[in-house]
Short mmCIF file of C-alpha atoms and ligand atoms in Angstrom, two decimals:
data_model
loop_
_atom_site.label_atom_id
_atom_site.label_comp_id
_atom_site.label_asym_id
_atom_site.label_seq_id
_atom_site.Cartn_x
_atom_site.Cartn_y
_atom_site.Cartn_z
CA MET A 333 -1.39 -18.65 -4.39
CA ILE A 334 -3.14 -15.82 -5.42
CA GLN A 335 -3.65 -13.31 -2.43
CA LYS A 336 -5.30 -10.53 -4.16
CA ALA A 337 -7.36 -10.45 -7.93
CA THR A 338 -8.26 -7.54 -9.81
CA VAL A 339 -11.47 -7.49 -12.31
CA ILE A 340 -11.49 -4.66 -14.76
CA GLY A 341 -14.85 -3.74 -15.98
CA SER A 342 -18.02 -3.31 -13.49
CA GLY A 343 -20.91 -4.72 -15.88
CA VAL A 344 -22.97 -7.93 -16.35
CA MET A 345 -19.91 -10.31 -15.34
CA GLY A 346 -17.40 -8.32 -13.97
CA HIS A 347 -19.52 -7.85 -10.91
CA GLY A 348 -20.06 -11.51 -10.64
CA ILE A 349 -16.42 -11.95 -11.39
CA ALA A 350 -15.71 -10.38 -8.24
CA GLN A 351 -18.52 -11.11 -6.31
CA VAL A 352 -17.37 -14.80 -6.38
CA PHE A 353 -13.40 -13.75 -5.22
CA ALA A 354 -14.85 -11.47 -2.44
CA LEU A 355 -17.03 -14.38 -1.09
CA VAL A 356 -14.42 -16.98 -0.53
CA GLY A 357 -12.23 -13.98 0.85
CA ILE A 358 -9.83 -13.06 -1.70
CA PRO A 359 -9.59 -9.44 -1.37
CA VAL A 360 -10.21 -7.95 -5.21
CA HIS A 361 -9.99 -4.49 -6.60
CA LEU A 362 -12.87 -3.79 -8.94
CA TYR A 363 -12.14 -1.50 -11.89
CA ASP A 364 -14.00 0.82 -14.36
CA LEU A 365 -14.50 3.91 -16.06
CA THR A 366 -16.87 5.52 -13.75
CA LYS A 367 -17.98 6.39 -10.58
CA GLU A 368 -21.72 5.44 -11.64
CA LYS A 369 -20.81 1.94 -13.15
CA LEU A 370 -19.33 1.40 -10.02
CA ARG A 371 -22.26 2.13 -7.87
CA ASN A 372 -24.18 -0.01 -9.67
CA ALA A 373 -21.87 -2.69 -9.72
CA PHE A 374 -22.08 -2.69 -5.43
CA ASP A 375 -25.56 -2.35 -5.93
CA SER A 376 -25.90 -5.24 -7.54
CA ILE A 377 -23.46 -7.14 -6.07
CA ASN A 378 -25.43 -6.35 -2.36
CA LYS A 379 -28.64 -7.31 -4.24
CA ASN A 380 -26.74 -10.98 -5.36
CA LEU A 381 -25.53 -11.30 -1.40
CA ASP A 382 -28.80 -10.65 0.01
CA LEU A 383 -30.23 -13.55 -2.01
CA TYR A 384 -27.15 -15.66 -0.39
CA VAL A 385 -28.24 -14.69 2.75
CA LYS A 386 -32.68 -15.12 2.03
CA ASN A 387 -31.51 -18.62 0.93
CA GLU A 388 -29.78 -19.61 4.21
CA LEU A 389 -26.43 -19.76 2.37
CA ILE A 390 -24.00 -17.57 3.75
CA SER A 391 -25.16 -15.60 6.91
CA PRO A 392 -25.77 -11.79 7.10
CA ARG A 393 -21.83 -11.04 8.86
CA GLU A 394 -20.44 -13.71 6.23
CA LYS A 395 -22.28 -11.16 3.51
CA GLU A 396 -21.06 -8.09 5.24
CA GLN A 397 -17.31 -9.62 5.32
CA ALA A 398 -17.30 -10.12 1.72
CA LEU A 399 -18.31 -6.81 1.07
CA LYS A 400 -15.54 -5.42 2.70
CA GLN A 401 -13.23 -7.87 0.28
CA ILE A 402 -14.28 -5.45 -2.47
CA GLN A 403 -12.11 -2.02 -3.35
CA MET A 404 -13.39 -0.26 -6.24
CA THR A 405 -11.65 2.29 -8.15
CA THR A 406 -11.64 4.51 -11.20
CA ASN A 407 -7.55 4.42 -10.86
CA LEU A 408 -5.99 1.84 -12.83
CA GLU A 409 -2.86 1.46 -11.33
CA GLU A 410 -4.43 1.78 -8.04
CA SER A 411 -6.42 -1.55 -8.92
CA LEU A 412 -3.60 -3.12 -9.87
CA VAL A 413 -1.71 -2.84 -6.60
CA ASP A 414 -0.13 -6.45 -5.11
CA SER A 415 -2.32 -8.17 -7.69
CA LYS A 416 -1.23 -10.96 -9.36
CA PHE A 417 -4.30 -11.96 -11.55
CA VAL A 418 -5.74 -9.53 -13.37
CA ILE A 419 -8.95 -10.78 -14.96
CA GLU A 420 -10.48 -8.32 -17.65
CA ALA A 421 -14.51 -8.20 -18.20
CA ILE A 422 -14.38 -5.12 -20.97
CA PRO A 423 -16.99 -5.05 -23.72
CA GLU A 424 -15.80 -7.82 -26.43
CA VAL A 425 -14.41 -5.27 -29.13
CA LEU A 426 -10.95 -5.82 -30.00
CA GLN A 427 -9.01 -2.47 -30.30
CA LEU A 428 -10.59 -2.00 -26.58
CA LYS A 429 -9.26 -5.06 -25.26
CA TRP A 430 -5.93 -4.09 -26.91
CA ASP A 431 -5.34 -0.78 -25.68
CA LEU A 432 -6.16 -2.06 -22.04
CA TYR A 433 -3.70 -4.73 -22.57
CA ARG A 434 -0.95 -2.53 -23.50
CA SER A 435 -1.91 -0.19 -20.51
CA LEU A 436 -1.54 -3.53 -18.15
CA GLU A 437 1.70 -4.31 -19.42
CA THR A 438 3.22 -1.01 -18.80
CA ILE A 439 1.86 -0.84 -15.36
CA CYS A 440 2.03 -4.60 -14.02
CA THR A 441 5.32 -6.50 -13.34
CA GLN A 442 5.93 -9.86 -15.72
CA ASP A 443 4.50 -12.14 -12.92
CA VAL A 444 1.25 -10.65 -12.96
CA ILE A 445 -1.40 -13.08 -14.81
CA ILE A 446 -3.66 -11.28 -17.11
CA ALA A 447 -6.80 -13.09 -18.30
CA SER A 448 -9.81 -12.49 -20.41
CA ASN A 449 -13.48 -13.25 -20.11
CA THR A 450 -14.28 -12.81 -23.78
CA SER A 451 -16.51 -14.90 -25.12
CA THR A 452 -15.90 -15.06 -29.10
CA ILE A 453 -12.52 -13.86 -29.48
CA PRO A 454 -9.32 -16.53 -29.99
CA LEU A 455 -6.28 -15.82 -27.11
CA THR A 456 -3.82 -16.03 -30.22
CA THR A 457 -5.95 -12.51 -31.53
CA LEU A 458 -5.84 -11.18 -27.74
CA ILE A 459 -2.13 -11.62 -27.77
CA GLN A 460 -1.03 -9.83 -31.13
CA HIS A 461 0.59 -6.50 -29.69
CA SER A 462 1.70 -8.34 -26.20
CA THR A 463 4.88 -7.57 -24.90
CA TYR A 464 4.53 -10.87 -22.67
CA PRO A 465 1.95 -13.82 -24.39
CA GLU A 466 3.18 -16.24 -21.98
CA ARG A 467 1.22 -14.69 -19.23
CA PHE A 468 -2.20 -14.24 -21.34
CA ILE A 469 -4.96 -16.86 -20.57
CA ILE A 470 -8.81 -16.65 -21.23
CA ALA A 471 -10.87 -17.58 -18.55
CA HIS A 472 -14.84 -17.40 -19.73
CA PHE A 473 -16.89 -17.05 -16.79
CA LEU A 474 -20.75 -17.74 -17.90
CA ASN A 475 -23.56 -15.37 -17.06
CA PRO A 476 -24.88 -15.22 -14.00
CA ALA A 477 -20.81 -15.55 -13.05
CA PRO A 478 -21.59 -16.39 -9.49
CA LEU A 479 -24.17 -19.15 -9.94
CA VAL A 480 -22.69 -21.18 -12.82
CA PRO A 481 -20.37 -23.53 -11.80
CA LEU A 482 -18.05 -23.99 -15.48
CA VAL A 483 -15.27 -21.91 -16.28
CA GLU A 484 -14.05 -22.60 -19.91
CA VAL A 485 -9.82 -22.10 -19.59
CA ILE A 486 -8.23 -21.07 -23.15
CA LYS A 487 -4.32 -21.41 -23.30
CA HIS A 488 -2.36 -20.74 -26.50
CA GLU A 489 0.59 -22.25 -27.29
CA CYS A 490 3.04 -19.34 -25.29
CA THR A 491 0.84 -19.74 -22.14
CA SER A 492 3.18 -20.78 -19.59
CA LYS A 493 2.51 -23.90 -17.21
CA ARG A 494 2.83 -21.56 -14.73
CA VAL A 495 0.07 -19.59 -15.94
CA ILE A 496 -2.30 -22.93 -16.77
CA ASP A 497 -1.75 -24.59 -13.37
CA THR A 498 -2.33 -20.81 -11.52
CA THR A 499 -5.49 -20.35 -13.14
CA MET A 500 -6.58 -23.60 -12.55
CA SER A 501 -6.46 -24.06 -9.23
CA LEU A 502 -7.44 -20.44 -8.65
CA LEU A 503 -10.36 -21.45 -10.48
CA LYS A 504 -11.11 -24.18 -7.98
CA SER A 505 -10.46 -22.54 -4.93
CA ILE A 506 -13.22 -20.19 -5.65
CA GLY A 507 -15.42 -22.97 -6.01
CA LYS A 508 -15.63 -23.35 -10.31
CA THR A 509 -15.40 -25.85 -12.20
CA PRO A 510 -12.70 -24.76 -14.62
CA ILE A 511 -12.08 -27.18 -17.88
CA LEU A 512 -9.06 -26.89 -19.81
CA LEU A 513 -9.58 -26.77 -23.92
CA LYS A 514 -6.89 -28.78 -25.27
CA LYS A 515 -6.78 -26.25 -27.78
CA GLU A 516 -8.44 -22.98 -28.84
CA ILE A 517 -11.20 -22.84 -31.27
CA GLN A 518 -13.31 -20.13 -32.14
CA GLY A 519 -16.38 -19.26 -29.79
CA PHE A 520 -14.54 -22.05 -27.79
CA VAL A 521 -16.69 -25.07 -26.62
CA VAL A 522 -20.05 -23.93 -24.56
CA ASN A 523 -21.00 -20.95 -27.30
CA ARG A 524 -20.31 -23.55 -29.90
CA ILE A 525 -22.74 -25.93 -28.39
CA GLN A 526 -25.37 -23.14 -27.63
CA ALA A 527 -25.03 -22.42 -31.42
CA ALA A 528 -25.72 -25.48 -32.87
CA LEU A 529 -28.70 -26.16 -30.38
CA LEU A 530 -30.17 -22.37 -31.24
CA ARG A 531 -29.73 -22.85 -35.01
CA GLU A 532 -32.21 -25.46 -35.06
CA ALA A 533 -34.23 -24.07 -32.06
CA LEU A 534 -34.70 -20.97 -34.09
CA ALA A 535 -35.53 -22.98 -37.13
CA LEU A 536 -38.23 -24.71 -35.74
CA ILE A 537 -39.44 -21.31 -34.56
CA ASP A 538 -39.02 -19.37 -37.67
CA GLU A 539 -40.87 -22.21 -39.46
CA ASP A 540 -43.73 -22.37 -37.55
CA ILE A 541 -43.47 -26.00 -35.87
CA VAL A 542 -43.10 -25.04 -32.45
CA SER A 543 -44.07 -21.53 -30.05
CA MET A 544 -40.84 -20.09 -28.35
CA GLU A 545 -42.77 -20.49 -25.28
CA ASP A 546 -42.81 -24.16 -26.19
CA MET A 547 -39.76 -24.16 -27.27
CA ASP A 548 -38.59 -22.88 -24.01
CA LYS A 549 -40.47 -25.85 -22.27
CA ILE A 550 -38.98 -28.33 -24.37
CA ILE A 551 -35.51 -27.89 -23.48
CA LYS A 552 -36.03 -26.85 -19.44
CA ASP A 553 -38.45 -30.02 -18.78
CA GLY A 554 -36.63 -32.35 -21.59
CA PRO A 555 -32.69 -32.50 -22.40
CA GLY A 556 -32.52 -29.49 -19.70
CA PHE A 557 -33.92 -31.54 -17.08
CA ARG A 558 -31.42 -34.31 -17.91
CA TRP A 559 -28.31 -32.29 -18.59
CA ALA A 560 -27.90 -30.39 -14.84
CA PHE A 561 -26.89 -34.24 -13.83
CA ILE A 562 -26.22 -36.20 -16.92
CA GLY A 563 -24.16 -34.80 -19.94
CA PRO A 564 -25.09 -35.37 -23.80
CA ILE A 565 -22.36 -37.48 -24.31
CA GLU A 566 -23.58 -40.38 -21.28
CA THR A 567 -27.32 -39.64 -22.68
CA VAL A 568 -26.19 -41.02 -25.70
CA ASP A 569 -24.72 -43.96 -23.59
CA PHE A 570 -27.98 -44.44 -21.75
CA GLY A 571 -29.75 -44.51 -24.55
CA GLY A 572 -28.15 -47.06 -26.37
CA LEU A 573 -25.39 -46.24 -29.88
CA ASP A 574 -27.75 -48.34 -32.06
CA THR A 575 -30.45 -46.04 -31.87
CA TRP A 576 -28.71 -42.84 -31.45
CA LYS A 577 -27.39 -44.10 -34.77
CA ARG A 578 -29.79 -43.95 -36.54
CA ILE A 579 -31.31 -40.93 -34.97
CA PHE A 580 -27.56 -39.31 -36.60
CA ASP A 581 -28.28 -40.90 -39.89
CA ILE A 582 -31.74 -39.75 -40.25
CA LEU A 583 -31.53 -36.44 -38.71
CA PHE A 584 -28.35 -35.00 -39.74
CA PRO A 585 -28.79 -34.14 -43.60
CA ASP A 586 -32.18 -32.80 -42.23
CA LEU A 587 -31.03 -30.59 -40.04
CA ASP A 588 -31.02 -26.05 -40.02
CA ASN A 589 -27.80 -25.57 -41.52
CA ARG A 590 -28.14 -21.53 -42.13
CA GLN A 591 -25.25 -19.40 -41.97
CA SER A 592 -26.48 -16.27 -40.66
CA SER A 593 -28.73 -14.78 -37.87
CA PRO A 594 -32.65 -15.97 -38.61
CA GLU A 595 -34.57 -13.03 -39.89
CA PHE A 596 -36.66 -12.66 -36.76
CA ILE A 597 -33.92 -12.05 -34.89
CA ASN A 598 -32.48 -9.87 -36.88
CA LYS A 599 -35.74 -7.22 -37.03
CA LEU A 600 -36.13 -7.45 -33.23
CA VAL A 601 -31.85 -6.24 -33.09
CA ALA A 602 -33.09 -3.45 -35.43
CA GLN A 603 -35.75 -2.00 -33.55
CA ASN A 604 -33.36 -2.67 -30.49
CA LYS A 605 -35.33 -5.15 -28.58
CA LEU A 606 -32.06 -7.09 -27.56
CA GLY A 607 -33.76 -9.02 -24.50
CA SER A 608 -34.28 -8.19 -20.71
CA LYS A 609 -31.48 -5.36 -20.82
CA THR A 610 -33.77 -3.27 -23.33
CA GLY A 611 -37.52 -4.31 -21.50
CA GLU A 612 -37.85 -6.33 -24.27
CA GLY A 613 -36.52 -9.51 -26.73
CA ILE A 614 -37.98 -12.24 -28.22
CA TYR A 615 -40.22 -12.59 -25.02
CA PRO A 616 -42.52 -8.98 -24.09
CA TYR A 617 -41.87 -8.98 -20.02
CA LYS A 618 -45.41 -7.15 -19.98
CA ASP A 619 -47.16 -8.38 -17.29
CA THR A 620 -43.83 -8.93 -14.59
CA SER A 621 -40.71 -6.54 -14.13
CA ILE A 622 -37.10 -7.96 -15.23
CA ASP A 623 -35.53 -7.59 -12.05
CA ASP A 624 -38.54 -10.03 -10.39
CA VAL A 625 -37.69 -12.53 -13.37
CA LEU A 626 -33.86 -12.61 -13.11
CA THR A 627 -34.10 -12.88 -9.13
CA GLU A 628 -36.50 -15.67 -9.81
CA ARG A 629 -33.74 -17.12 -12.20
CA ASP A 630 -31.47 -16.85 -9.74
CA SER A 631 -33.22 -18.09 -6.57
CA ASN A 632 -33.55 -21.28 -9.22
CA PHE A 633 -29.80 -21.99 -9.90
CA LEU A 634 -28.70 -21.21 -6.30
CA ARG A 635 -31.65 -24.27 -5.61
CA LEU A 636 -30.34 -26.42 -7.93
CA LEU A 637 -26.45 -25.45 -6.72
CA LYS A 638 -27.36 -26.92 -3.73
CA ILE A 639 -29.27 -30.02 -4.85
CA LYS A 640 -25.69 -30.70 -7.17
CA ALA A 641 -23.44 -29.67 -3.64
CA LYS A 642 -25.57 -32.44 -1.94
CA GLN A 643 -25.69 -34.88 -5.29
CA GLN A 644 -21.42 -34.56 -4.93
CA ILE A 645 -21.20 -35.02 -0.91
CA ILE A 646 -23.31 -38.26 -1.78
CA GLU A 647 -20.95 -39.85 -4.79
CA LYS A 648 -17.81 -39.15 -2.52
N1 LIG B 214 -22.91 -10.74 -20.76
C1 LIG B 214 -22.52 -11.99 -20.86
O1 LIG B 214 -23.52 -12.96 -20.92
C2 LIG B 214 -21.04 -12.52 -21.18
C3 LIG B 214 -21.05 -13.87 -20.82
C4 LIG B 214 -19.53 -14.57 -20.96
C5 LIG B 214 -18.74 -13.85 -21.44
N2 LIG B 214 -18.75 -12.25 -21.58
C6 LIG B 214 -17.91 -11.29 -22.12
O2 LIG B 214 -17.19 -10.74 -21.04
C7 LIG B 214 -17.09 -9.40 -21.37
C8 LIG B 214 -17.92 -8.58 -20.97
O3 LIG B 214 -19.41 -8.25 -21.14
P1 LIG B 214 -20.32 -7.60 -20.00
O4 LIG B 214 -21.25 -8.68 -20.50
O5 LIG B 214 -20.08 -7.75 -18.76
O6 LIG B 214 -19.95 -6.33 -20.80
P2 LIG B 214 -20.67 -5.26 -20.11
O7 LIG B 214 -20.85 -3.85 -21.30
O8 LIG B 214 -22.13 -5.58 -18.97
O9 LIG B 214 -19.52 -4.29 -19.17
C9 LIG B 214 -18.46 -3.93 -19.37
C10 LIG B 214 -18.21 -2.68 -18.50
O10 LIG B 214 -16.79 -2.77 -19.24
C11 LIG B 214 -16.67 -1.37 -19.14
N3 LIG B 214 -15.34 -0.68 -19.75
C12 LIG B 214 -15.24 -0.02 -20.71
N4 LIG B 214 -14.37 0.01 -21.34
C13 LIG B 214 -13.22 -0.18 -20.32
C14 LIG B 214 -12.28 -0.53 -20.05
N5 LIG B 214 -11.31 0.62 -20.89
N6 LIG B 214 -11.43 -0.22 -19.00
C15 LIG B 214 -12.02 -0.88 -17.57
N7 LIG B 214 -13.55 -0.78 -17.70
C16 LIG B 214 -13.69 -0.40 -18.80
C17 LIG B 214 -17.79 -0.27 -18.92
O11 LIG B 214 -17.99 0.51 -18.69
C18 LIG B 214 -19.03 -1.79 -18.76
O12 LIG B 214 -18.67 -1.63 -17.34
C19 LIG B 214 -16.83 -9.48 -23.06
O13 LIG B 214 -15.55 -10.07 -23.55
C20 LIG B 214 -18.09 -10.43 -23.38
O14 LIG B 214 -18.39 -11.16 -24.63
C21 LIG B 214 -20.10 -11.77 -21.44
#
């Protein structure tokens, strides 16, 4: 059982992962390069927990207790004291991750598990320079980390059984749904599925078949409505394999097969319109603040979590 954890990098993902540990009473060190980054992380966690209190998921006292579990530091060695599980959520830049692992491996004892929250880099690449590759694993949380239950877990043939078992039971103990992939593959499962869906969705917008607003509505009120409770494989079974076979035979040859990002996305990126983090992306967010949009998103996820928790109790 892990008694203390360390999260390295306190940005979009790191602060959320630290919050998850803190909420279940696991003391967590949160490390980043500057005090300013850590202050921002604290403000975000504080705001997230206020939303939990407002939605009556935790009491104000539980919020204060959770905040007390988080120790923030800009000193790497200090952040690793007594910690047996370290997860890094630093930028998706391979050299940065390699440099960090080199430092971690000089400071941590051999039994310390080192997990990465990478969304794309294969574990084989991450461990290329490591001294003890058997201690490395990928635990891919989804954004927002405190709210989305799934964590994809990716092992390497070197990853030890102890590391896999401990990571899986730790993730379950913090309320997550960890899924261990049988083999590693580029993009893992979630991002491959999202990319496949987005390739077609963006092509349909690009070809002016549907507006971007209607595309979002189509997914939210159509397949997305079902996906909260039945997966795509179950959907096929419930719909009838004969029907789905016809759909596959007609549509597979016709689906978009482009090999790179669509031109309108490239243009937005070149203009630094990167989405909510720069104030504008595919949508302009002109009549509402980004903060309000994200708070509404998280309130809806909290409501869904409550419904799913009730459903699980009924099924038991
Ligand atoms: N943003 C997402 O939606 C998302 C989802 C799943 C996984 N991920 C993955 O999680 C990781 C982090 O992504 P993010 O979006 O949170 O990034 P981010 O840029 O929001 O945060 C990264 C943080 O790491 C800090 N940092 C940089 N170098 C560091 C170092 N050497 N030591 C300690 N801290 C350092 C930065 O100061 C920053 O606070 C990436 O590997 C990314 O691919 C991101």
